[in-house]
Amino acid sequence: MSQSLTRALEILRLLGEGPATLDELADELGVHKTTVLRLLRPLTDARFAYHDDAHRYHLGSRVFDLAARASEQRGIREIAAPHLVAFNREYGRTTHLAAREGDAVVYIDKLESRDLIRMYSRIGMEANLNSSAVGKVILAALPDAELRPLVAGIDFAWRTPNTIVDPSVYLHEIETVREQDWAADREENEPSINCIAAPVRDASGAVVAAVSVSVPDVVLPFDRLLDLLEPLRTTCAAISADCGYRPR
């Protein structure tokens, strides 16, 4: 049962990347088509997946319903929303809200920029811990006893020539983030995309989320992106205040 559930969840993850045929899903899972078909039947019956006339499977409407309900249940998203809208409206740059889920950092809200350039990030997507500014901010808030085992499990893969792929260099970067209370991604996660992020705290002072602003280098070079740092930190302070945080 556990293996079947794991495979069914993997099917949903694969369909989240795009429609797929039975053969394609079987190849990705490394199992026979009959196994995949057996797993797909209850998923389609419950509307977690559906089968089109071209014999491809897609995510079903029940997934989108659950995603909407999950978003509604994330209190920080609701609290942050008006502040993010105001920031995005004034500065017109791609704005993300991210929070920790287990050992992952996940984008829970995204407001697009007024530019024609779109970034591949999306709500529900995991942020790369070693190359995203939001990942650095949230991990920097962890005590070393929790941080170091988590860092040991990070996939330090190259994403651009600037990606940090050495754990010791990453830990040094985390120390810098702790000292300055904000993080930068200088074309580390996506080529030609710079990003800065700042923390959001709850009433206890714990970092519960991070807000970032990302801009293509051709639109705004990093030095000019830093002009948005103080407005970004002001926005995060306002969200934190609504979460009950009071600086001492």
mmCIF file of C-alpha atoms in Angstrom, residues 83-193:
data_model
loop_
_atom_site.group_PDB
_atom_site.id
_atom_site.type_symbol
_atom_site.label_atom_id
_atom_site.label_comp_id
_atom_site.label_asym_id
_atom_site.label_seq_id
_atom_site.Cartn_x
_atom_site.Cartn_y
_atom_site.Cartn_z
ATOM 1 C CA HIS A 83 1.374 44.311 1.514
ATOM 2 C CA LEU A 84 2.721 42.327 -1.443
ATOM 3 C CA VAL A 85 0.109 43.825 -3.765
ATOM 4 C CA ALA A 86 1.043 47.341 -2.645
ATOM 5 C CA PHE A 87 4.773 46.671 -3.084
ATOM 6 C CA ASN A 88 4.266 45.051 -6.479
ATOM 7 C CA ARG A 89 1.958 47.837 -7.645
ATOM 8 C CA GLU A 90 4.456 50.534 -6.682
ATOM 9 C CA TYR A 91 7.623 48.941 -8.023
ATOM 10 C CA GLY A 92 6.287 46.622 -10.725
ATOM 11 C CA ARG A 93 8.777 43.813 -10.084
ATOM 12 C CA THR A 94 8.272 40.075 -9.646
ATOM 13 C CA THR A 95 7.509 39.489 -5.969
ATOM 14 C CA HIS A 96 7.531 36.127 -4.177
ATOM 15 C CA LEU A 97 6.397 34.929 -0.776
ATOM 16 C CA ALA A 98 7.995 31.683 0.398
ATOM 17 C CA ALA A 99 7.704 29.550 3.530
ATOM 18 C CA ARG A 100 9.296 26.419 4.896
ATOM 19 C CA GLU A 101 7.537 23.079 4.532
ATOM 20 C CA GLY A 102 9.563 20.324 6.193
ATOM 21 C CA ASP A 103 13.038 20.385 4.676
ATOM 22 C CA ALA A 104 11.838 22.408 1.680
ATOM 23 C CA VAL A 105 11.151 26.088 1.043
ATOM 24 C CA VAL A 106 8.064 26.574 -1.117
ATOM 25 C CA TYR A 107 6.699 29.566 -3.012
ATOM 26 C CA ILE A 108 3.230 30.222 -1.579
ATOM 27 C CA ASP A 109 2.478 33.419 -3.504
ATOM 28 C CA LYS A 110 3.806 35.186 -6.586
ATOM 29 C CA LEU A 111 2.987 38.525 -8.182
ATOM 30 C CA GLU A 112 4.224 39.040 -11.719
ATOM 31 C CA SER A 113 6.183 42.040 -12.926
ATOM 32 C CA ARG A 114 5.098 44.596 -15.476
ATOM 33 C CA ASP A 115 7.955 43.409 -17.698
ATOM 34 C CA LEU A 116 7.354 40.971 -20.531
ATOM 35 C CA ILE A 117 10.006 38.626 -19.103
ATOM 36 C CA ARG A 118 8.555 35.823 -16.969
ATOM 37 C CA MET A 119 10.436 33.654 -14.471
ATOM 38 C CA TYR A 120 9.866 29.918 -14.216
ATOM 39 C CA SER A 121 8.937 30.021 -10.512
ATOM 40 C CA ARG A 122 5.310 29.322 -9.616
ATOM 41 C CA ILE A 123 3.131 28.939 -6.539
ATOM 42 C CA GLY A 124 3.688 25.530 -4.960
ATOM 43 C CA MET A 125 7.149 25.122 -6.459
ATOM 44 C CA GLU A 126 10.117 24.396 -4.200
ATOM 45 C CA ALA A 127 12.838 27.041 -4.118
ATOM 46 C CA ASN A 128 16.390 25.839 -4.639
ATOM 47 C CA LEU A 129 17.953 26.153 -1.196
ATOM 48 C CA ASN A 130 21.506 26.804 -2.344
ATOM 49 C CA SER A 131 20.709 29.331 -5.047
ATOM 50 C CA SER A 132 17.560 31.245 -4.084
ATOM 51 C CA ALA A 133 17.483 34.311 -1.865
ATOM 52 C CA VAL A 134 14.339 33.103 -0.064
ATOM 53 C CA GLY A 135 15.996 29.779 0.679
ATOM 54 C CA LYS A 136 19.007 31.510 2.189
ATOM 55 C CA VAL A 137 16.868 33.802 4.351
ATOM 56 C CA ILE A 138 14.785 30.978 5.792
ATOM 57 C CA LEU A 139 17.725 28.651 6.404
ATOM 58 C CA ALA A 140 19.743 31.450 8.003
ATOM 59 C CA ALA A 141 17.111 31.627 10.743
ATOM 60 C CA LEU A 142 17.713 28.015 11.783
ATOM 61 C CA PRO A 143 20.001 27.091 14.687
ATOM 62 C CA ASP A 144 23.237 25.417 13.590
ATOM 63 C CA ALA A 145 22.136 22.084 15.037
ATOM 64 C CA GLU A 146 19.224 22.075 12.582
ATOM 65 C CA LEU A 147 20.921 23.954 9.742
ATOM 66 C CA ARG A 148 23.982 21.745 9.228
ATOM 67 C CA PRO A 149 22.154 18.412 8.743
ATOM 68 C CA LEU A 150 19.775 20.142 6.347
ATOM 69 C CA VAL A 151 22.665 21.638 4.360
ATOM 70 C CA ALA A 152 24.284 18.198 4.213
ATOM 71 C CA GLY A 153 21.217 17.003 2.283
ATOM 72 C CA ILE A 154 21.074 19.874 -0.222
ATOM 73 C CA ASP A 155 21.561 19.085 -3.890
ATOM 74 C CA PHE A 156 24.410 21.488 -4.651
ATOM 75 C CA ALA A 157 23.839 21.343 -8.403
ATOM 76 C CA TRP A 158 25.010 23.972 -10.878
ATOM 77 C CA ARG A 159 22.145 26.082 -12.206
ATOM 78 C CA THR A 160 24.222 28.976 -13.508
ATOM 79 C CA PRO A 161 27.962 29.743 -13.447
ATOM 80 C CA ASN A 162 27.322 31.702 -10.213
ATOM 81 C CA THR A 163 25.570 28.924 -8.263
ATOM 82 C CA ILE A 164 27.111 28.077 -4.898
ATOM 83 C CA VAL A 165 28.024 24.383 -5.099
ATOM 84 C CA ASP A 166 30.391 24.118 -2.109
ATOM 85 C CA PRO A 167 28.671 23.498 1.275
ATOM 86 C CA SER A 168 31.387 25.394 3.177
ATOM 87 C CA VAL A 169 30.965 28.433 0.910
ATOM 88 C CA TYR A 170 27.215 28.182 1.385
ATOM 89 C CA LEU A 171 27.545 28.140 5.183
ATOM 90 C CA HIS A 172 29.730 31.239 4.952
ATOM 91 C CA GLU A 173 27.012 32.868 2.850
ATOM 92 C CA ILE A 174 24.460 31.965 5.520
ATOM 93 C CA GLU A 175 26.587 33.746 8.127
ATOM 94 C CA THR A 176 26.543 36.854 5.945
ATOM 95 C CA VAL A 177 22.755 36.621 5.657
ATOM 96 C CA ARG A 178 22.440 36.338 9.425
ATOM 97 C CA GLU A 179 24.574 39.437 9.948
ATOM 98 C CA GLN A 180 22.782 41.652 7.424
ATOM 99 C CA ASP A 181 19.289 40.123 7.814
ATOM 100 C CA TRP A 182 18.669 39.824 4.082
ATOM 101 C CA ALA A 183 19.924 37.674 1.225
ATOM 102 C CA ALA A 184 20.883 38.054 -2.405
ATOM 103 C CA ASP A 185 20.847 35.777 -5.426
ATOM 104 C CA ARG A 186 23.182 37.268 -8.013
ATOM 105 C CA GLU A 187 22.292 35.252 -11.110
ATOM 106 C CA GLU A 188 22.715 32.069 -9.045
ATOM 107 C CA ASN A 189 19.309 30.500 -9.636
ATOM 108 C CA GLU A 190 18.454 31.669 -13.155
ATOM 109 C CA PRO A 191 20.793 33.196 -15.725
ATOM 110 C CA SER A 192 20.534 37.003 -15.861
ATOM 111 C CA ILE A 193 18.080 37.158 -12.919
#
